[in-house]
mmCIF file of C-alpha atoms in Angstrom:
data_model
loop_
_atom_site.group_PDB
_atom_site.id
_atom_site.type_symbol
_atom_site.label_atom_id
_atom_site.label_comp_id
_atom_site.label_asym_id
_atom_site.label_seq_id
_atom_site.Cartn_x
_atom_site.Cartn_y
_atom_site.Cartn_z
ATOM 1 C CA MET A 1 85.766 128.430 89.819
ATOM 2 C CA ARG A 2 86.825 127.309 86.345
ATOM 3 C CA PHE A 3 83.847 124.924 85.947
ATOM 4 C CA ASP A 4 80.545 124.456 87.765
ATOM 5 C CA THR A 5 80.025 120.714 87.280
ATOM 6 C CA LEU A 6 82.090 117.590 87.857
ATOM 7 C CA PRO A 7 81.721 116.291 84.271
ATOM 8 C CA GLU A 8 83.142 119.600 82.982
ATOM 9 C CA TRP A 9 86.125 119.376 85.322
ATOM 10 C CA LEU A 10 86.840 115.776 84.311
ATOM 11 C CA ALA A 11 86.555 116.444 80.568
ATOM 12 C CA TRP A 12 89.055 119.304 80.939
ATOM 13 C CA GLN A 13 91.470 117.220 83.028
ATOM 14 C CA GLU A 14 91.529 114.438 80.437
ATOM 15 C CA ASN A 15 93.214 116.778 77.973
ATOM 16 C CA LEU A 16 95.140 119.129 80.274
ATOM 17 C CA HIS A 17 98.356 117.093 80.338
ATOM 18 C CA PHE A 18 100.124 115.957 77.177
ATOM 19 C CA THR A 19 99.809 112.271 78.087
ATOM 20 C CA GLU A 20 97.385 110.192 80.138
ATOM 21 C CA VAL A 21 100.160 108.423 82.072
ATOM 22 C CA ASP A 22 103.228 110.400 83.178
ATOM 23 C CA PRO A 23 104.925 108.739 86.168
ATOM 24 C CA GLY A 24 106.866 110.980 88.543
ATOM 25 C CA LEU A 25 106.369 112.998 91.713
ATOM 26 C CA GLY A 26 107.916 116.322 90.648
ATOM 27 C CA ARG A 27 104.867 118.142 89.335
ATOM 28 C CA ILE A 28 102.355 116.859 91.887
ATOM 29 C CA GLY A 29 104.859 117.537 94.678
ATOM 30 C CA GLN A 30 105.270 121.129 93.498
ATOM 31 C CA VAL A 31 101.505 121.677 93.479
ATOM 32 C CA TRP A 32 101.112 120.052 96.906
ATOM 33 C CA GLN A 33 103.629 122.540 98.324
ATOM 34 C CA CYS A 34 101.755 125.426 96.696
ATOM 35 C CA LEU A 35 98.537 124.243 98.371
ATOM 36 C CA ASP A 36 100.269 125.121 101.648
ATOM 37 C CA LEU A 37 98.474 122.441 103.651
ATOM 38 C CA VAL A 38 99.850 120.670 106.710
ATOM 39 C CA ALA A 39 103.233 119.047 106.145
ATOM 40 C CA THR A 40 102.240 115.916 108.081
ATOM 41 C CA LEU A 41 98.872 114.383 107.258
ATOM 42 C CA PRO A 42 96.502 114.487 110.253
ATOM 43 C CA PHE A 43 95.499 110.837 109.894
ATOM 44 C CA LYS A 44 97.052 107.387 109.685
ATOM 45 C CA VAL A 45 97.898 106.129 106.163
ATOM 46 C CA VAL A 46 97.893 102.588 104.777
ATOM 47 C CA THR A 47 99.126 102.392 101.182
ATOM 48 C CA VAL A 48 98.272 99.380 99.008
ATOM 49 C CA ALA A 49 100.317 98.408 95.943
ATOM 50 C CA GLY A 50 100.492 95.234 93.860
ATOM 51 C CA THR A 51 99.100 93.709 90.685
ATOM 52 C CA ASN A 52 96.056 91.726 91.840
ATOM 53 C CA GLY A 53 93.911 92.018 94.939
ATOM 54 C CA LYS A 54 94.456 95.718 95.656
ATOM 55 C CA GLY A 55 90.797 96.699 95.439
ATOM 56 C CA SER A 56 89.677 93.691 97.472
ATOM 57 C CA SER A 57 92.285 94.391 100.160
ATOM 58 C CA VAL A 58 91.229 98.042 100.413
ATOM 59 C CA ALA A 59 87.567 97.022 100.693
ATOM 60 C CA ILE A 60 88.204 94.387 103.383
ATOM 61 C CA LEU A 61 90.367 96.687 105.508
ATOM 62 C CA ASP A 62 87.896 99.546 105.146
ATOM 63 C CA SER A 63 84.992 97.309 106.160
ATOM 64 C CA ILE A 64 86.807 96.060 109.294
ATOM 65 C CA LEU A 65 87.867 99.548 110.336
ATOM 66 C CA ARG A 66 84.377 100.982 109.881
ATOM 67 C CA ALA A 67 82.932 98.069 111.887
ATOM 68 C CA SER A 68 85.394 99.074 114.608
ATOM 69 C CA GLY A 69 83.986 102.604 114.667
ATOM 70 C CA TYR A 70 86.756 104.421 112.792
ATOM 71 C CA LYS A 71 86.121 107.105 110.205
ATOM 72 C CA THR A 72 87.886 105.934 107.057
ATOM 73 C CA GLY A 73 88.845 107.462 103.745
ATOM 74 C CA THR A 74 89.506 105.255 100.718
ATOM 75 C CA TYR A 75 91.099 106.332 97.476
ATOM 76 C CA THR A 76 90.854 103.785 94.662
ATOM 77 C CA SER A 77 90.940 103.643 90.881
ATOM 78 C CA PRO A 78 89.555 103.281 88.357
ATOM 79 C CA HIS A 79 85.856 103.656 89.070
ATOM 80 C CA LEU A 80 83.076 101.519 87.628
ATOM 81 C CA LEU A 81 79.954 103.638 87.275
ATOM 82 C CA CYS A 82 80.696 106.960 88.941
ATOM 83 C CA TYR A 83 83.876 108.984 89.398
ATOM 84 C CA ASN A 84 82.878 109.711 93.012
ATOM 85 C CA GLU A 85 83.532 106.042 93.855
ATOM 86 C CA ARG A 86 87.241 106.891 93.824
ATOM 87 C CA ILE A 87 87.047 109.093 96.923
ATOM 88 C CA MET A 88 84.996 107.630 99.776
ATOM 89 C CA VAL A 89 84.610 108.801 103.369
ATOM 90 C CA ALA A 90 83.044 106.472 105.936
ATOM 91 C CA GLY A 91 81.848 104.222 103.124
ATOM 92 C CA GLN A 92 80.094 107.015 101.222
ATOM 93 C CA ALA A 93 81.219 108.574 97.946
ATOM 94 C CA CYS A 94 82.139 112.252 98.185
ATOM 95 C CA THR A 95 79.681 114.597 96.505
ATOM 96 C CA ASP A 96 80.175 116.363 93.185
ATOM 97 C CA GLU A 97 80.195 119.679 95.039
ATOM 98 C CA ALA A 98 82.939 118.620 97.450
ATOM 99 C CA ILE A 99 85.131 117.236 94.664
ATOM 100 C CA CYS A 100 84.633 120.361 92.545
ATOM 101 C CA ARG A 101 85.693 122.557 95.473
ATOM 102 C CA ALA A 102 88.851 120.475 95.897
ATOM 103 C CA PHE A 103 89.574 120.676 92.157
ATOM 104 C CA ASP A 104 89.217 124.456 92.283
ATOM 105 C CA GLN A 105 91.633 124.633 95.203
ATOM 106 C CA ILE A 106 94.174 122.576 93.235
ATOM 107 C CA ASP A 107 93.620 124.626 90.073
ATOM 108 C CA GLN A 108 94.210 127.882 91.948
ATOM 109 C CA ALA A 109 97.441 126.544 93.473
ATOM 110 C CA ARG A 110 99.018 124.876 90.447
ATOM 111 C CA GLY A 111 99.773 127.992 88.382
ATOM 112 C CA ASP A 112 101.066 126.814 85.006
ATOM 113 C CA VAL A 113 101.966 123.295 86.231
ATOM 114 C CA SER A 114 99.961 120.706 84.306
ATOM 115 C CA LEU A 115 98.643 117.643 86.121
ATOM 116 C CA THR A 116 97.227 114.362 84.908
ATOM 117 C CA TYR A 117 93.662 113.227 85.579
ATOM 118 C CA PHE A 118 94.994 110.820 88.239
ATOM 119 C CA GLU A 119 97.136 113.476 89.916
ATOM 120 C CA PHE A 120 94.151 115.811 90.271
ATOM 121 C CA ALA A 121 92.178 112.982 91.866
ATOM 122 C CA THR A 122 94.968 112.079 94.291
ATOM 123 C CA LEU A 123 95.342 115.625 95.583
ATOM 124 C CA ALA A 124 91.571 116.034 95.814
ATOM 125 C CA ALA A 125 91.299 112.874 97.912
ATOM 126 C CA ILE A 126 93.876 114.091 100.437
ATOM 127 C CA ILE A 127 92.235 117.527 100.647
ATOM 128 C CA LEU A 128 88.813 115.987 101.294
ATOM 129 C CA PHE A 129 90.142 113.469 103.810
ATOM 130 C CA SER A 130 91.761 116.309 105.731
ATOM 131 C CA GLU A 131 88.563 118.365 105.668
ATOM 132 C CA GLN A 132 86.495 115.402 106.856
ATOM 133 C CA GLN A 133 88.866 114.712 109.768
ATOM 134 C CA ILE A 134 89.125 111.004 109.088
ATOM 135 C CA ASP A 135 91.012 108.630 111.376
ATOM 136 C CA ILE A 136 92.749 106.605 108.678
ATOM 137 C CA ALA A 137 93.194 106.699 104.892
ATOM 138 C CA ILE A 138 93.608 103.620 102.719
ATOM 139 C CA LEU A 139 95.300 104.676 99.478
ATOM 140 C CA GLU A 140 95.416 102.366 96.463
ATOM 141 C CA VAL A 141 98.350 102.894 94.119
ATOM 142 C CA GLY A 142 97.218 103.390 90.542
ATOM 143 C CA MET A 143 100.251 101.856 88.818
ATOM 144 C CA GLY A 144 103.582 100.675 90.176
ATOM 145 C CA GLY A 145 104.449 102.505 93.361
ATOM 146 C CA ARG A 146 107.722 104.396 93.296
ATOM 147 C CA LEU A 147 106.590 107.043 90.793
ATOM 148 C CA ASP A 148 102.841 106.839 91.387
ATOM 149 C CA ALA A 149 101.118 110.015 92.590
ATOM 150 C CA VAL A 150 99.907 108.255 95.746
ATOM 151 C CA ASN A 151 103.547 107.772 96.771
ATOM 152 C CA LEU A 152 103.868 111.512 97.375
ATOM 153 C CA PHE A 153 102.393 110.783 100.804
ATOM 154 C CA ASP A 154 104.320 108.772 103.395
ATOM 155 C CA THR A 155 102.650 105.587 104.503
ATOM 156 C CA ASP A 156 102.494 104.256 108.047
ATOM 157 C CA ILE A 157 101.944 100.684 106.852
ATOM 158 C CA ALA A 158 102.593 99.395 103.325
ATOM 159 C CA LEU A 159 100.550 96.474 102.005
ATOM 160 C CA ILE A 160 101.825 94.765 98.867
ATOM 161 C CA THR A 161 99.467 92.299 97.216
ATOM 162 C CA PRO A 162 100.445 89.532 94.717
ATOM 163 C CA ILE A 163 102.659 90.761 91.908
ATOM 164 C CA SER A 164 102.592 89.561 88.298
ATOM 165 C CA LEU A 165 103.296 90.986 84.856
ATOM 166 C CA ASP A 166 101.178 94.048 84.039
ATOM 167 C CA HIS A 167 101.890 97.586 82.779
ATOM 168 C CA THR A 168 105.187 96.163 81.524
ATOM 169 C CA GLN A 169 105.932 99.146 79.256
ATOM 170 C CA TRP A 170 106.189 101.326 82.371
ATOM 171 C CA LEU A 171 107.182 98.953 85.168
ATOM 172 C CA GLY A 172 109.469 96.369 83.572
ATOM 173 C CA THR A 173 109.171 92.958 81.964
ATOM 174 C CA ASP A 174 110.059 90.650 84.868
ATOM 175 C CA ARG A 175 108.763 90.162 88.401
ATOM 176 C CA GLU A 176 111.955 91.343 90.136
ATOM 177 C CA THR A 177 111.904 94.696 88.324
ATOM 178 C CA ILE A 178 108.173 95.203 88.849
ATOM 179 C CA ALA A 179 108.451 94.279 92.536
ATOM 180 C CA LEU A 180 111.129 96.930 93.039
ATOM 181 C CA GLU A 181 108.769 99.540 91.576
ATOM 182 C CA LYS A 182 106.011 98.405 93.947
ATOM 183 C CA ALA A 183 108.487 98.499 96.846
ATOM 184 C CA GLY A 184 108.803 102.250 96.328
ATOM 185 C CA ILE A 185 105.860 102.788 98.706
ATOM 186 C CA ILE A 186 107.882 101.420 101.652
ATOM 187 C CA ARG A 187 109.176 103.991 104.136
ATOM 188 C CA ALA A 188 112.157 103.805 106.489
ATOM 189 C CA LYS A 189 111.443 101.825 109.662
ATOM 190 C CA LYS A 190 107.767 101.463 108.736
ATOM 191 C CA PRO A 191 106.240 97.963 108.432
ATOM 192 C CA VAL A 192 105.386 96.325 105.123
ATOM 193 C CA VAL A 193 102.971 93.418 104.747
ATOM 194 C CA CYS A 194 103.221 91.029 101.766
ATOM 195 C CA SER A 195 100.277 88.858 100.667
ATOM 196 C CA GLU A 196 102.719 86.356 99.146
ATOM 197 C CA VAL A 197 106.436 85.570 99.346
ATOM 198 C CA PRO A 198 107.890 88.650 97.625
ATOM 199 C CA ALA A 199 110.663 88.994 95.075
ATOM 200 C CA GLN A 200 114.189 89.387 96.413
ATOM 201 C CA SER A 201 114.388 92.918 95.019
ATOM 202 C CA LEU A 202 111.587 93.999 97.355
ATOM 203 C CA LEU A 203 113.177 92.317 100.367
ATOM 204 C CA SER A 204 116.533 93.949 99.658
ATOM 205 C CA TYR A 205 114.926 97.380 99.321
ATOM 206 C CA ALA A 206 113.035 96.935 102.609
ATOM 207 C CA GLU A 207 116.245 95.864 104.330
ATOM 208 C CA GLN A 208 118.009 99.034 103.151
ATOM 209 C CA LEU A 209 115.227 101.054 104.796
ATOM 210 C CA ALA A 210 115.221 98.961 107.990
ATOM 211 C CA ALA A 211 111.540 98.257 107.333
ATOM 212 C CA ASN A 212 110.087 95.189 109.041
ATOM 213 C CA VAL A 213 108.585 92.820 106.472
ATOM 214 C CA PHE A 214 105.669 90.531 107.384
ATOM 215 C CA ILE A 215 105.246 87.725 104.845
ATOM 216 C CA ALA A 216 102.281 85.374 104.354
ATOM 217 C CA GLY A 217 103.160 81.827 105.396
ATOM 218 C CA GLN A 218 106.208 82.991 107.359
ATOM 219 C CA ASP A 219 105.194 85.785 109.732
ATOM 220 C CA PHE A 220 101.449 85.206 109.668
ATOM 221 C CA HIS A 221 99.431 82.105 108.869
ATOM 222 C CA TYR A 222 95.873 81.189 107.984
ATOM 223 C CA GLN A 223 93.894 78.005 107.471
ATOM 224 C CA ILE A 224 90.468 77.470 105.912
ATOM 225 C CA GLN A 225 88.345 74.994 107.859
ATOM 226 C CA GLY A 226 85.123 74.429 105.944
ATOM 227 C CA SER A 227 82.928 77.497 106.289
ATOM 228 C CA VAL A 228 85.281 79.298 108.688
ATOM 229 C CA TRP A 229 88.984 80.064 108.876
ATOM 230 C CA SER A 230 91.645 80.899 111.430
ATOM 231 C CA TRP A 231 94.533 83.377 111.453
ATOM 232 C CA SER A 232 97.572 83.824 113.659
ATOM 233 C CA ASN A 233 100.893 85.604 114.032
ATOM 234 C CA ALA A 234 103.336 85.889 116.911
ATOM 235 C CA LYS A 235 100.996 88.212 118.840
ATOM 236 C CA GLN A 236 97.441 87.465 117.725
ATOM 237 C CA ASN A 237 95.312 84.371 117.214
ATOM 238 C CA TRP A 238 91.825 84.634 115.744
ATOM 239 C CA ASP A 239 89.704 81.498 115.276
ATOM 240 C CA ALA A 240 86.284 80.821 113.759
ATOM 241 C CA LEU A 241 86.454 83.778 111.404
ATOM 242 C CA VAL A 242 83.738 84.108 108.779
ATOM 243 C CA LEU A 243 84.900 83.860 105.177
ATOM 244 C CA PRO A 244 85.063 87.198 103.321
ATOM 245 C CA ALA A 245 81.808 88.054 101.559
ATOM 246 C CA LEU A 246 83.695 88.210 98.236
ATOM 247 C CA ALA A 247 83.776 85.300 95.803
ATOM 248 C CA GLY A 248 86.891 83.146 95.551
ATOM 249 C CA ASP A 249 89.178 81.300 97.957
ATOM 250 C CA TYR A 250 91.945 83.740 96.990
ATOM 251 C CA GLN A 251 90.023 86.416 98.880
ATOM 252 C CA VAL A 252 91.119 84.664 102.075
ATOM 253 C CA GLN A 253 94.714 85.304 100.979
ATOM 254 C CA ASN A 254 93.847 89.003 100.633
ATOM 255 C CA ALA A 255 92.019 89.003 103.971
ATOM 256 C CA ALA A 256 94.933 87.283 105.731
ATOM 257 C CA ALA A 257 97.312 90.077 104.715
ATOM 258 C CA VAL A 258 94.720 92.642 105.787
ATOM 259 C CA LEU A 259 94.562 91.003 109.223
ATOM 260 C CA GLN A 260 98.318 91.435 109.548
ATOM 261 C CA VAL A 261 97.747 95.138 108.861
ATOM 262 C CA VAL A 262 94.994 95.074 111.501
ATOM 263 C CA SER A 263 97.395 93.442 113.968
ATOM 264 C CA LEU A 264 99.929 96.220 113.350
ATOM 265 C CA LEU A 265 97.242 98.876 113.796
ATOM 266 C CA ILE A 266 96.299 97.294 117.129
ATOM 267 C CA GLU A 267 99.949 97.609 118.180
ATOM 268 C CA GLN A 268 99.740 101.286 117.208
ATOM 269 C CA GLY A 269 96.731 101.904 119.434
ATOM 270 C CA PHE A 270 93.690 101.050 117.321
ATOM 271 C CA GLU A 271 90.949 99.151 119.139
ATOM 272 C CA ILE A 272 89.819 96.324 116.867
ATOM 273 C CA GLY A 273 88.391 93.086 118.211
ATOM 274 C CA PRO A 274 87.305 89.705 116.760
ATOM 275 C CA MET A 275 83.686 90.876 116.602
ATOM 276 C CA HIS A 276 84.695 93.869 114.441
ATOM 277 C CA ILE A 277 86.805 91.648 112.203
ATOM 278 C CA ASN A 278 83.959 89.189 111.631
ATOM 279 C CA GLN A 279 81.487 91.987 110.988
ATOM 280 C CA GLY A 280 83.845 93.603 108.489
ATOM 281 C CA LEU A 281 84.482 90.321 106.679
ATOM 282 C CA ALA A 282 80.766 89.555 106.506
ATOM 283 C CA GLU A 283 79.738 92.996 105.257
ATOM 284 C CA VAL A 284 82.470 93.743 102.703
ATOM 285 C CA THR A 285 81.273 94.462 99.172
ATOM 286 C CA LEU A 286 83.139 95.232 95.960
ATOM 287 C CA ALA A 287 81.519 95.688 92.573
ATOM 288 C CA GLY A 288 82.984 94.002 89.526
ATOM 289 C CA ARG A 289 84.773 91.126 91.264
ATOM 290 C CA PHE A 290 82.917 88.011 90.104
ATOM 291 C CA GLN A 291 79.769 89.977 90.756
ATOM 292 C CA GLU A 292 76.693 87.854 90.082
ATOM 293 C CA VAL A 293 73.416 89.149 88.684
ATOM 294 C CA GLU A 294 70.849 86.361 88.771
ATOM 295 C CA GLY A 295 68.222 85.693 86.116
ATOM 296 C CA PRO A 296 67.237 83.141 83.477
ATOM 297 C CA VAL A 297 70.707 83.867 82.096
ATOM 298 C CA THR A 298 73.035 84.561 85.004
ATOM 299 C CA HIS A 299 75.491 87.422 84.484
ATOM 300 C CA TYR A 300 78.961 87.514 86.018
ATOM 301 C CA PHE A 301 80.980 90.736 85.976
ATOM 302 C CA ASP A 302 84.724 90.708 86.544
ATOM 303 C CA VAL A 303 87.377 93.367 85.909
ATOM 304 C CA THR A 304 90.133 90.748 85.398
ATOM 305 C CA HIS A 305 92.693 91.905 82.819
ATOM 306 C CA ASN A 306 95.895 89.932 83.447
ATOM 307 C CA VAL A 307 97.065 86.324 83.647
ATOM 308 C CA GLN A 308 96.923 85.880 87.421
ATOM 309 C CA GLY A 309 93.443 87.363 87.492
ATOM 310 C CA ALA A 310 92.416 85.025 84.672
ATOM 311 C CA ILE A 311 93.649 82.016 86.650
ATOM 312 C CA ASN A 312 91.574 83.114 89.651
ATOM 313 C CA LEU A 313 88.565 83.681 87.403
ATOM 314 C CA PHE A 314 88.998 80.244 85.790
ATOM 315 C CA ASN A 315 88.920 78.584 89.214
ATOM 316 C CA LEU A 316 85.777 80.494 90.170
ATOM 317 C CA LEU A 317 84.013 79.505 86.958
ATOM 318 C CA ALA A 318 85.095 75.885 87.322
ATOM 319 C CA SER A 319 83.705 75.723 90.860
ATOM 320 C CA THR A 320 80.410 77.449 89.997
ATOM 321 C CA PRO A 321 77.911 75.022 88.428
ATOM 322 C CA CYS A 322 76.336 75.941 85.085
ATOM 323 C CA GLU A 323 73.906 73.675 83.258
ATOM 324 C CA GLY A 324 74.275 75.525 79.965
ATOM 325 C CA ARG A 325 76.965 77.367 78.022
ATOM 326 C CA THR A 326 79.373 80.035 79.215
ATOM 327 C CA ILE A 327 79.380 82.962 76.785
ATOM 328 C CA ALA A 328 82.116 85.573 77.153
ATOM 329 C CA VAL A 329 81.764 89.288 76.474
ATOM 330 C CA LEU A 330 85.297 90.644 76.340
ATOM 331 C CA GLY A 331 86.814 94.094 75.957
ATOM 332 C CA MET A 332 90.461 94.827 76.807
ATOM 333 C CA LEU A 333 92.910 97.692 76.603
ATOM 334 C CA LYS A 334 95.621 97.350 73.976
ATOM 335 C CA ASP A 335 98.453 97.251 76.529
ATOM 336 C CA LYS A 336 97.114 94.008 78.052
ATOM 337 C CA ASP A 337 98.101 90.464 77.045
ATOM 338 C CA ALA A 338 94.693 89.420 75.757
ATOM 339 C CA SER A 339 95.966 86.201 74.194
ATOM 340 C CA ALA A 340 97.414 84.953 77.498
ATOM 341 C CA VAL A 341 94.221 85.857 79.374
ATOM 342 C CA ALA A 342 92.048 84.062 76.809
ATOM 343 C CA GLU A 343 94.302 80.999 76.919
ATOM 344 C CA ARG A 344 93.779 80.589 80.677
ATOM 345 C CA LEU A 345 90.004 80.808 80.342
ATOM 346 C CA ASN A 346 89.226 79.131 77.039
ATOM 347 C CA THR A 347 88.402 75.676 78.394
ATOM 348 C CA THR A 348 85.530 77.188 80.412
ATOM 349 C CA ILE A 349 84.216 79.418 77.579
ATOM 350 C CA ASP A 350 81.988 78.171 74.751
ATOM 351 C CA THR A 351 81.675 81.332 72.644
ATOM 352 C CA TRP A 352 83.488 84.668 72.591
ATOM 353 C CA TYR A 353 81.995 88.069 71.749
ATOM 354 C CA VAL A 354 84.559 90.864 71.741
ATOM 355 C CA GLY A 355 83.947 94.606 71.539
ATOM 356 C CA SER A 356 85.899 97.824 71.148
ATOM 357 C CA LEU A 357 87.009 100.096 73.976
ATOM 358 C CA THR A 358 87.505 103.786 73.266
ATOM 359 C CA GLY A 359 90.232 106.175 74.434
ATOM 360 C CA ASN A 360 93.974 106.335 73.836
ATOM 361 C CA ARG A 361 94.526 102.870 75.296
ATOM 362 C CA GLY A 362 91.384 101.353 73.840
ATOM 363 C CA GLN A 363 91.477 98.395 71.476
ATOM 364 C CA SER A 364 89.018 97.697 68.669
ATOM 365 C CA GLY A 365 86.907 94.560 68.522
ATOM 366 C CA PRO A 366 88.570 93.324 65.311
ATOM 367 C CA GLU A 367 92.057 93.871 66.794
ATOM 368 C CA LEU A 368 91.121 92.006 69.945
ATOM 369 C CA SER A 369 89.545 89.210 67.903
ATOM 370 C CA THR A 370 92.784 88.798 65.923
ATOM 371 C CA GLN A 371 94.750 88.608 69.185
ATOM 372 C CA ILE A 372 92.756 85.795 70.729
ATOM 373 C CA GLU A 373 91.609 83.770 67.686
ATOM 374 C CA LYS A 374 94.712 81.576 67.520
ATOM 375 C CA THR A 375 94.544 80.889 71.233
ATOM 376 C CA VAL A 376 90.839 79.969 71.156
ATOM 377 C CA SER A 377 90.813 78.462 67.665
ATOM 378 C CA ASP A 378 88.383 75.728 68.701
ATOM 379 C CA LYS A 379 85.732 78.266 69.790
ATOM 380 C CA PRO A 380 83.821 80.840 67.727
ATOM 381 C CA VAL A 381 84.889 84.484 68.127
ATOM 382 C CA TYR A 382 82.627 87.346 67.025
ATOM 383 C CA ALA A 383 84.047 90.860 66.717
ATOM 384 C CA CYS A 384 81.692 93.790 67.386
ATOM 385 C CA ASP A 385 81.984 97.563 67.119
ATOM 386 C CA THR A 386 81.407 98.207 70.830
ATOM 387 C CA VAL A 387 81.222 96.264 74.078
ATOM 388 C CA ALA A 388 77.525 97.147 74.209
ATOM 389 C CA ASP A 389 77.056 95.545 70.782
ATOM 390 C CA ALA A 390 79.013 92.480 71.903
ATOM 391 C CA TYR A 391 76.790 92.144 74.957
ATOM 392 C CA THR A 392 73.584 92.608 72.957
ATOM 393 C CA SER A 393 74.658 89.928 70.461
ATOM 394 C CA ALA A 394 75.740 87.536 73.203
ATOM 395 C CA LYS A 395 72.530 87.997 75.148
ATOM 396 C CA ALA A 396 70.437 87.370 72.012
ATOM 397 C CA THR A 397 71.994 83.916 71.619
ATOM 398 C CA ALA A 398 71.823 82.958 75.307
ATOM 399 C CA LYS A 399 69.188 80.526 76.511
ATOM 400 C CA GLN A 400 67.877 79.773 79.973
ATOM 401 C CA GLY A 401 70.597 78.005 81.961
ATOM 402 C CA ASP A 402 73.443 79.686 80.087
ATOM 403 C CA ARG A 403 75.654 82.277 81.751
ATOM 404 C CA LEU A 404 77.248 85.449 80.454
ATOM 405 C CA LEU A 405 80.728 86.429 81.612
ATOM 406 C CA ILE A 406 81.446 90.118 81.073
ATOM 407 C CA PHE A 407 85.115 90.855 81.762
ATOM 408 C CA GLY A 408 88.491 92.220 80.653
ATOM 409 C CA SER A 409 88.472 95.792 81.951
ATOM 410 C CA PHE A 410 86.706 98.215 84.264
ATOM 411 C CA HIS A 411 85.481 99.910 81.067
ATOM 412 C CA THR A 412 83.951 96.649 79.803
ATOM 413 C CA VAL A 413 82.093 96.000 83.030
ATOM 414 C CA GLU A 414 80.934 99.618 83.203
ATOM 415 C CA SER A 415 79.576 99.556 79.636
ATOM 416 C CA VAL A 416 77.297 96.592 80.328
ATOM 417 C CA MET A 417 76.300 97.614 83.848
ATOM 418 C CA LEU A 418 75.075 100.935 82.460
ATOM 419 C CA LEU A 419 72.865 99.022 80.018
ATOM 420 C CA LEU A 420 71.318 97.119 82.905
ATOM 421 C CA ALA A 421 70.840 100.117 85.181
#
């Protein structure tokens, strides 16, 4: 084995390929063939693509399936506190030892083919899911869909969450172009579920593949009724459902699309009843999505990093009472539209503390401050060397009754959570 520990493997992978992001299925497909594993995966696959709501949708579906007694595998990215979070079996993160064994298997098979950090993880997830004899895998696309490493594996059901502008340098600068990239996960004659009315480009692509499309508000419907909600399609009708245990009314939109996936799985032989659905909705958890940490100064953690996410976050803040000030701790990658995000949130924020993120895509605190200052010109903005420094400064000024909002990136949330651990 090339390395004995997971941190060593990951440090090596970060620099193995010439660039962090290199869309395409050629190299990973070549290595997969060299691994000489089964041609058809021995478990059902649900692939999730989109801009917002992917992680929540994966978590809700996983929770319902596990409540129904199925052994699940989830592959998600990025992680918050621990790399192992990316590859979960039956709700538990895979061990360092298991992941290292999978990495060694990939390393032995790849020869002189270089792989990205994400490609190594994707292959490792499939290897471990196969070893663990899971019933169903839920695979979250990292970016786009068509050229994402996850798309090497054929899906049985595609789930496409709301689409907005993000990763525009790779995916395109308008919704139609981005939607077509996301549509790449669709397979011929396999169903696709859309959390919102999709772009025409996606519908046209699905039609070419004779894939049945199930669209929110057209093919399935939901209605919130106080503390419960109902869901229906042409074949199923579920009433008195508990609301998802994730903050935000928009989580019902995510859950509604998941229930259409559940309905399709039932058609394919899965045994999932209303009791399992309610249990899954009630027990679902997901770190970093308006995650509240109570105290004299309440902390909210959110990985929001695009405009649609900022709109959802604004609505959550507006509907959550706060007797004091809202103080933001912000760190964002340089390929994100920080100014647009800040604009959507500024009326709920009293003071901004911004910090630097490291890495090739990281952005310095002063750069980020310059980006948002014109947008939030009526509010003070303080630039700090690191997110940790920004948090420390913000916390020092906070008084009882104030709240701290830590957001902008998985890296931002991770930096502060590690300080609190």
